[in-house]
CSV table of C-alpha atoms and ligand atoms in Angstrom, one decimal:
chain,number,residue,atom,x,y,z
A,178,MET,CA,-110.0,42.1,1.5
A,179,ALA,CA,-109.1,39.3,3.9
A,180,ASP,CA,-106.1,39.7,6.2
A,181,PHE,CA,-104.2,36.8,4.7
A,182,ASN,CA,-101.5,37.2,2.1
A,183,SER,CA,-100.8,33.7,0.9
A,184,ILE,CA,-103.2,30.7,1.0
A,185,VAL,CA,-102.7,27.0,0.3
A,186,ILE,CA,-105.9,25.0,-0.2
A,187,LEU,CA,-105.8,21.1,-0.2
A,188,THR,CA,-108.8,19.3,-1.6
A,189,GLY,CA,-109.8,15.7,-1.5
A,190,ALA,CA,-112.6,13.5,-2.8
A,191,GLY,CA,-115.2,15.1,-0.5
A,192,ILE,CA,-115.3,18.3,-2.6
A,193,SER,CA,-116.5,16.3,-5.6
A,194,ALA,CA,-118.9,14.0,-3.7
A,195,GLU,CA,-122.0,16.3,-4.3
A,196,SER,CA,-121.2,16.3,-8.0
A,197,GLY,CA,-121.8,12.5,-7.9
A,198,ILE,CA,-118.2,11.2,-7.8
A,199,ASP,CA,-117.6,8.5,-5.3
A,200,THR,CA,-115.2,9.2,-2.5
A,201,PHE,CA,-112.8,6.5,-1.4
A,202,ARG,CA,-113.4,5.8,2.3
A,203,ASP,CA,-117.0,6.8,2.9
A,204,HIS,CA,-119.7,4.1,3.0
A,205,GLY,CA,-120.1,2.9,-0.6
A,206,GLY,CA,-116.8,4.4,-1.5
A,207,LEU,CA,-114.3,3.2,-4.2
A,208,TRP,CA,-112.2,1.3,-1.7
A,209,GLU,CA,-115.2,-0.7,-0.7
A,210,LYS,CA,-115.7,-1.9,-4.2
A,211,HIS,CA,-112.0,-2.4,-5.2
A,212,SER,CA,-108.9,-3.4,-3.4
A,213,ILE,CA,-106.3,-0.5,-3.3
A,214,GLU,CA,-103.6,-3.2,-3.8
A,215,ASP,CA,-105.3,-4.4,-7.0
A,216,VAL,CA,-106.1,-1.1,-8.8
A,217,ALA,CA,-104.0,1.7,-7.2
A,218,THR,CA,-100.5,0.2,-7.0
A,219,PRO,CA,-97.8,-0.5,-9.6
A,220,GLN,CA,-97.8,-4.1,-8.5
A,221,GLY,CA,-101.5,-4.4,-9.2
A,222,PHE,CA,-101.0,-2.9,-12.6
A,223,ALA,CA,-98.2,-5.3,-13.4
A,224,ARG,CA,-100.3,-8.2,-12.2
A,225,ASP,CA,-103.5,-7.4,-14.1
A,226,PRO,CA,-103.3,-4.4,-16.4
A,227,ASP,CA,-106.7,-5.0,-17.9
A,228,LEU,CA,-108.4,-4.7,-14.5
A,229,VAL,CA,-106.5,-1.5,-13.7
A,230,LEU,CA,-107.0,0.1,-17.2
A,231,GLY,CA,-110.7,-0.8,-17.0
A,232,PHE,CA,-111.0,0.8,-13.5
A,233,TYR,CA,-109.5,4.1,-14.7
A,234,ASP,CA,-111.3,4.0,-18.1
A,235,ALA,CA,-114.7,3.8,-16.2
A,236,ARG,CA,-113.8,6.7,-13.9
A,237,CYS,CA,-112.6,8.8,-16.8
A,238,ALA,CA,-115.8,8.1,-18.8
A,239,ALA,CA,-117.9,9.0,-15.8
A,240,LEU,CA,-116.6,12.5,-15.8
A,241,ALA,CA,-118.9,13.2,-18.8
A,242,ASN,CA,-121.9,12.7,-16.5
A,243,VAL,CA,-120.9,15.1,-13.7
A,244,GLU,CA,-120.7,18.8,-13.2
A,245,PRO,CA,-118.6,21.0,-10.9
A,246,ASN,CA,-120.6,22.1,-7.8
A,247,ALA,CA,-120.9,25.3,-5.8
A,248,ALA,CA,-117.7,24.5,-3.8
A,249,HIS,CA,-115.5,24.2,-7.0
A,250,ILE,CA,-117.1,27.4,-8.3
A,251,ALA,CA,-116.4,29.2,-5.0
A,252,LEU,CA,-112.7,28.3,-5.0
A,253,ALA,CA,-112.5,29.6,-8.6
A,254,LYS,CA,-114.0,32.9,-7.4
A,255,LEU,CA,-111.4,33.0,-4.6
A,256,GLU,CA,-108.6,32.4,-7.1
A,257,ARG,CA,-109.8,35.4,-9.2
A,258,GLU,CA,-109.4,37.6,-6.1
A,259,PHE,CA,-106.1,36.1,-4.8
A,260,ALA,CA,-104.5,35.2,-8.2
A,261,ASP,CA,-101.0,33.9,-7.6
A,262,SER,CA,-101.2,34.3,-3.8
A,263,LEU,CA,-103.4,31.2,-3.8
A,264,LEU,CA,-102.2,27.6,-4.6
A,265,LEU,CA,-104.9,25.0,-5.0
A,266,VAL,CA,-103.5,21.6,-4.4
A,267,THR,CA,-105.8,18.7,-5.1
A,268,GLN,CA,-105.5,15.0,-4.4
A,269,ASN,CA,-108.4,14.5,-6.8
A,270,VAL,CA,-107.8,13.2,-10.3
A,271,ASP,CA,-111.1,14.5,-11.7
A,272,ASP,CA,-111.3,17.8,-13.8
A,273,LEU,CA,-114.0,19.5,-11.8
A,274,HIS,CA,-111.8,22.3,-10.3
A,275,GLU,CA,-110.9,23.3,-13.9
A,276,ARG,CA,-114.4,23.0,-15.1
A,277,GLY,CA,-115.5,25.1,-12.1
A,278,GLY,CA,-113.2,27.9,-13.3
A,279,SER,CA,-110.0,27.3,-11.4
A,280,ILE,CA,-106.9,27.9,-13.6
A,281,ASN,CA,-103.9,27.1,-11.4
A,282,VAL,CA,-104.6,23.6,-10.2
A,283,CYS,CA,-101.9,21.4,-8.8
A,284,HIS,CA,-102.9,17.7,-9.3
A,285,MET,CA,-100.5,16.1,-6.8
A,286,HIS,CA,-102.0,12.6,-7.5
A,287,GLY,CA,-102.2,13.1,-11.3
A,288,GLN,CA,-105.3,13.3,-13.5
A,289,LEU,CA,-107.8,10.9,-15.2
A,290,LYS,CA,-107.6,13.1,-18.4
A,291,SER,CA,-103.9,12.5,-18.9
A,292,ALA,CA,-102.0,9.4,-20.0
A,293,LEU,CA,-98.4,8.5,-19.2
A,294,CYS,CA,-96.3,6.4,-21.7
A,295,THR,CA,-94.2,3.9,-19.9
A,296,SER,CA,-91.8,3.7,-22.9
A,297,CYS,CA,-91.0,7.3,-23.6
A,298,GLU,CA,-92.4,8.8,-20.3
A,299,THR,CA,-94.3,11.5,-22.2
A,300,ARG,CA,-97.6,12.7,-20.6
A,301,SER,CA,-100.4,13.4,-23.0
A,302,ALA,CA,-103.8,15.0,-22.5
A,303,TRP,CA,-106.1,12.0,-22.9
A,304,ASP,CA,-109.8,11.2,-22.4
A,305,ALA,CA,-110.2,8.0,-24.4
A,306,PRO,CA,-110.1,4.4,-23.2
A,307,LEU,CA,-106.7,2.9,-22.4
A,308,SER,CA,-107.9,-0.7,-22.3
A,309,SER,CA,-107.6,-1.0,-26.0
A,310,ARG,CA,-103.8,-0.2,-25.7
A,311,PRO,CA,-103.8,2.8,-28.1
A,312,PRO,CA,-100.4,4.0,-29.4
A,313,CYS,CA,-98.6,6.7,-27.5
A,314,PRO,CA,-99.0,9.9,-29.5
A,315,VAL,CA,-95.2,10.5,-29.3
A,316,CYS,CA,-93.5,7.1,-29.6
A,317,GLN,CA,-96.4,5.1,-31.0
A,318,ALA,CA,-95.7,2.2,-28.5
A,319,PRO,CA,-98.9,0.7,-27.0
A,320,THR,CA,-97.7,1.4,-23.5
A,321,LEU,CA,-100.0,4.1,-22.1
A,322,ARG,CA,-101.0,4.0,-18.4
A,323,PRO,CA,-103.2,6.3,-16.4
A,324,ASP,CA,-101.2,9.4,-15.4
A,325,VAL,CA,-102.1,9.0,-11.7
A,326,VAL,CA,-99.9,8.5,-8.7
A,327,TRP,CA,-100.4,5.1,-7.2
A,328,PHE,CA,-99.5,4.0,-3.7
A,329,GLY,CA,-95.8,3.7,-3.3
A,330,GLU,CA,-95.2,6.3,-6.2
A,331,ALA,CA,-94.0,9.8,-5.6
A,332,PRO,CA,-96.7,12.5,-5.7
A,333,TYR,CA,-96.2,15.3,-8.4
A,334,GLN,CA,-95.0,18.9,-7.8
A,335,MET,CA,-93.9,18.2,-4.2
A,336,ARG,CA,-91.3,21.0,-4.2
A,337,ARG,CA,-93.8,23.6,-5.5
A,338,ILE,CA,-96.2,22.5,-2.8
A,339,GLU,CA,-93.7,22.6,0.0
A,340,GLU,CA,-92.5,26.1,-1.1
A,341,ALA,CA,-96.1,27.3,-1.1
A,342,ILE,CA,-96.7,25.8,2.4
A,343,MET,CA,-93.5,27.6,3.7
A,344,GLU,CA,-94.9,30.9,2.3
A,345,CYS,CA,-98.5,30.6,3.3
A,346,ASP,CA,-100.3,32.3,6.3
A,347,LEU,CA,-103.5,30.3,5.8
A,348,PHE,CA,-103.8,26.5,5.0
A,349,VAL,CA,-107.3,25.2,4.3
A,350,SER,CA,-108.1,21.5,3.9
A,351,ILE,CA,-111.4,20.7,2.2
A,352,GLY,CA,-113.1,17.3,1.8
A,353,THR,CA,-110.3,14.9,2.7
A,354,SER,CA,-110.1,12.2,5.4
A,355,GLY,CA,-106.4,12.9,6.1
A,356,ALA,CA,-105.6,9.2,5.6
A,357,VAL,CA,-103.0,9.5,2.8
A,358,TYR,CA,-99.5,10.9,3.0
A,359,PRO,CA,-97.7,13.1,2.3
A,360,ALA,CA,-100.9,15.2,1.7
A,361,ALA,CA,-102.2,14.4,5.2
A,362,GLY,CA,-99.0,15.8,6.7
A,363,PHE,CA,-99.3,19.3,5.0
A,364,VAL,CA,-101.4,20.8,7.8
A,365,GLN,CA,-98.8,19.9,10.5
A,366,GLN,CA,-96.1,21.5,8.3
A,367,ALA,CA,-98.2,24.7,7.8
A,368,LYS,CA,-99.1,24.9,11.4
A,369,ARG,CA,-95.5,24.5,12.5
A,370,LEU,CA,-94.5,27.3,10.2
A,371,GLY,CA,-97.0,29.6,11.7
A,372,ALA,CA,-99.9,29.5,9.3
A,373,ARG,CA,-103.5,29.5,10.5
A,374,THR,CA,-105.2,26.2,9.6
A,375,LEU,CA,-108.8,25.5,8.8
A,376,GLU,CA,-110.7,22.3,8.0
A,377,LEU,CA,-113.9,22.3,5.9
A,378,ASN,CA,-115.2,18.8,5.8
A,379,LEU,CA,-118.5,16.9,6.1
A,380,GLU,CA,-117.5,15.4,9.4
A,381,PRO,CA,-114.4,15.3,11.6
A,382,SER,CA,-111.4,13.7,9.9
A,383,GLU,CA,-108.3,12.0,11.3
A,384,GLY,CA,-106.6,15.4,11.3
A,385,THR,CA,-109.3,17.5,12.8
A,386,PRO,CA,-107.6,17.9,16.2
A,387,ILE,CA,-104.6,19.5,14.5
A,388,PHE,CA,-106.5,22.3,12.9
A,389,HIS,CA,-107.0,25.7,14.6
A,390,GLU,CA,-110.6,25.7,13.3
A,391,ALA,CA,-112.9,23.1,11.7
A,392,ARG,CA,-116.3,23.7,10.2
A,393,HIS,CA,-118.3,20.6,9.4
A,394,GLY,CA,-121.0,20.3,6.7
A,395,PRO,CA,-121.5,19.6,3.0
A,396,ALA,CA,-118.8,21.3,0.9
A,397,THR,CA,-121.5,23.1,-1.3
A,398,GLN,CA,-122.6,24.9,1.9
A,399,VAL,CA,-119.5,25.4,4.0
A,400,VAL,CA,-117.0,26.3,1.2
A,401,PRO,CA,-119.0,29.2,-0.5
A,402,GLN,CA,-119.9,30.5,3.0
A,403,TRP,CA,-116.2,30.6,4.0
A,404,VAL,CA,-115.1,32.2,0.7
A,405,ASP,CA,-117.7,34.9,1.0
A,406,GLU,CA,-116.7,35.6,4.6
A,407,LEU,CA,-113.0,35.7,3.5
A,408,LEU,CA,-113.6,38.1,0.6
A,409,ALA,CA,-115.8,40.4,2.8
A,410,GLY,CA,-113.2,40.5,5.5
B,555,BV8,C1,-95.5,8.3,-1.3
B,555,BV8,C2,-104.5,7.6,-6.9
B,555,BV8,C3,-93.2,8.5,-1.1
B,555,BV8,C4,-105.4,8.1,-8.0
B,555,BV8,C5,-104.2,8.0,-4.6
B,555,BV8,C6,-96.2,1.6,2.7
B,555,BV8,C7,-95.7,1.4,1.4
B,555,BV8,C8,-95.7,2.5,0.5
B,555,BV8,C9,-96.2,3.7,0.9
B,555,BV8,C10,-96.7,3.8,2.1
B,555,BV8,C11,-96.7,2.8,3.1
B,555,BV8,N1,-97.3,3.2,4.2
B,555,BV8,C12,-97.7,4.5,4.0
B,555,BV8,C13,-97.4,4.9,2.8
B,555,BV8,C14,-97.5,6.2,2.2
B,555,BV8,C15,-98.8,6.1,1.3
B,555,BV8,C16,-100.0,6.3,2.3
B,555,BV8,O1,-100.2,7.4,2.7
B,555,BV8,N2,-100.7,5.2,2.5
B,555,BV8,C17,-101.9,5.3,3.4
B,555,BV8,C18,-103.0,4.4,2.9
B,555,BV8,C19,-101.4,5.0,4.8
B,555,BV8,N3,-98.7,7.2,0.4
B,555,BV8,C20,-98.1,6.9,-0.8
B,555,BV8,O2,-97.8,5.9,-1.2
B,555,BV8,C21,-97.9,8.2,-1.6
B,555,BV8,N4,-96.6,8.2,-2.1
B,555,BV8,O3,-95.6,8.3,-0.1
B,555,BV8,O4,-94.3,8.2,-2.0
B,555,BV8,C22,-92.8,9.9,-1.3
B,555,BV8,C23,-93.3,10.9,-0.5
B,555,BV8,C24,-93.0,12.2,-0.6
B,555,BV8,C25,-92.1,12.5,-1.7
B,555,BV8,C26,-91.6,11.5,-2.5
B,555,BV8,C27,-91.9,10.2,-2.4
B,555,BV8,C28,-98.9,8.2,-2.8
B,555,BV8,C29,-100.3,8.5,-2.3
B,555,BV8,C30,-101.2,8.6,-3.6
B,555,BV8,C31,-102.0,7.4,-3.8
B,555,BV8,N5,-103.0,7.6,-4.8
B,555,BV8,N6,-105.0,8.1,-5.6
B,555,BV8,C32,-106.8,7.7,-7.8
B,555,BV8,O5,-107.0,6.5,-8.0
B,555,BV8,O6,-107.6,8.5,-7.4
B,555,BV8,S1,-104.7,8.3,-3.0
B,555,BV8,C33,-106.4,8.4,-2.9
B,555,BV8,O7,-106.6,8.8,-1.5
B,555,BV8,C34,-106.9,9.6,-3.7
B,555,BV8,O8,-105.9,10.4,-4.4
B,555,BV8,C35,-107.6,10.4,-2.6
B,555,BV8,O9,-107.6,11.8,-3.0
B,555,BV8,C36,-106.7,10.2,-1.5
B,555,BV8,C37,-107.1,10.7,-0.2
B,555,BV8,O10,-108.5,10.3,0.0
B,555,BV8,P1,-109.5,11.5,0.2
B,555,BV8,O11,-109.4,12.4,-1.0
B,555,BV8,O12,-109.3,12.1,1.5
B,555,BV8,O13,-110.9,10.7,0.1
B,555,BV8,P2,-111.5,9.9,1.3
B,555,BV8,O14,-112.6,9.1,0.6
B,555,BV8,O15,-110.5,9.2,2.1
B,555,BV8,O16,-112.2,11.0,2.2
B,555,BV8,C38,-113.3,11.8,1.7
B,555,BV8,C39,-113.5,12.9,2.8
B,555,BV8,O17,-114.5,13.8,2.3
B,555,BV8,C40,-114.0,12.3,4.1
B,555,BV8,O18,-113.4,13.0,5.2
B,555,BV8,C41,-115.5,12.7,4.1
B,555,BV8,O19,-116.0,13.0,5.4
B,555,BV8,C42,-115.5,14.0,3.2
B,555,BV8,N7,-116.8,14.2,2.5
B,555,BV8,C43,-117.6,13.3,2.0
B,555,BV8,N8,-118.6,14.0,1.4
B,555,BV8,C44,-118.4,15.3,1.6
B,555,BV8,C45,-117.2,15.5,2.3
B,555,BV8,N9,-116.8,16.7,2.7
B,555,BV8,C46,-117.5,17.7,2.3
B,555,BV8,N10,-118.7,17.7,1.6
B,555,BV8,C47,-119.2,16.4,1.3
B,555,BV8,N11,-120.3,16.4,0.6
């Protein structure tokens, strides 16, 4: 088995790109078609809730047409070997890690298949449209919003993530541009605490110079290859 005892993996939109889910900042990405300010901030939601609910309803519905890819499946295989010595943190709001077999997934930016009630603050598993203002399953108020973390909102499970980063001896970043904080700062924290740091991405990202090692290529090639090497080590 590999000579690492505790691994933290951070994934971003790039790991789902080959499954057919648009990334954010690549050519043709989500932020070319929609302004972050309009659809991914609390202010945008207050200004035009129908626009925001429609944006997330469409992304949630699109999950029915995509499948996990070899990179998601390889990380699930790694989890089966490393069990609770591996924390998979994802910035993604899709469910492809879970459908690829990962069990212990930390969605720091929330999930499309969850709804948050702004009246009673309950989170409910949800994969139906929100634009029709359905009643909250708990308090019945028609005040469900996407359970995702918008810009200016606090990411979820930060304490759990920071504890795992303090423990880890390997930090791997997969398919992320390193443009959004606090996620983009994790590699610096891990490195400062003595962990080895590896980037697996289609091309160099903003954070590439920080990593000890970077391998560039499509996730469906570089991730299974890295997992097999690690498990054979
Ligand atoms: C916070 C929502 C405080 C769900 C997202 C001013 C005011 C307020 C805040 C700020 C400010 N200035 C800075 C900030 C902080 C802000 C921030 O970082 N802004 C940036 C733009 C500068 N961050 C926040 O507001 C965060 N909250 O700071 O609160 C706080 C902090 C700590 C503790 C308590 C409180 C909240 C950030 C979350 C925002 N929500 N999503 C949704 O709609 O999805 S962010 C959004 O960007 C997604 O979650 C996405 O995951 C994330 C990062 O993008 P990536 O995943 O990296 O995707 P991207 O397209 O950028 O890159 C894709 C990569 O894949 C590329 O590198 C590409 O090469 C690669 N790739 C492509 N194809 C492949 C591939 N790789 C491999 N194989 C392929 N085939």
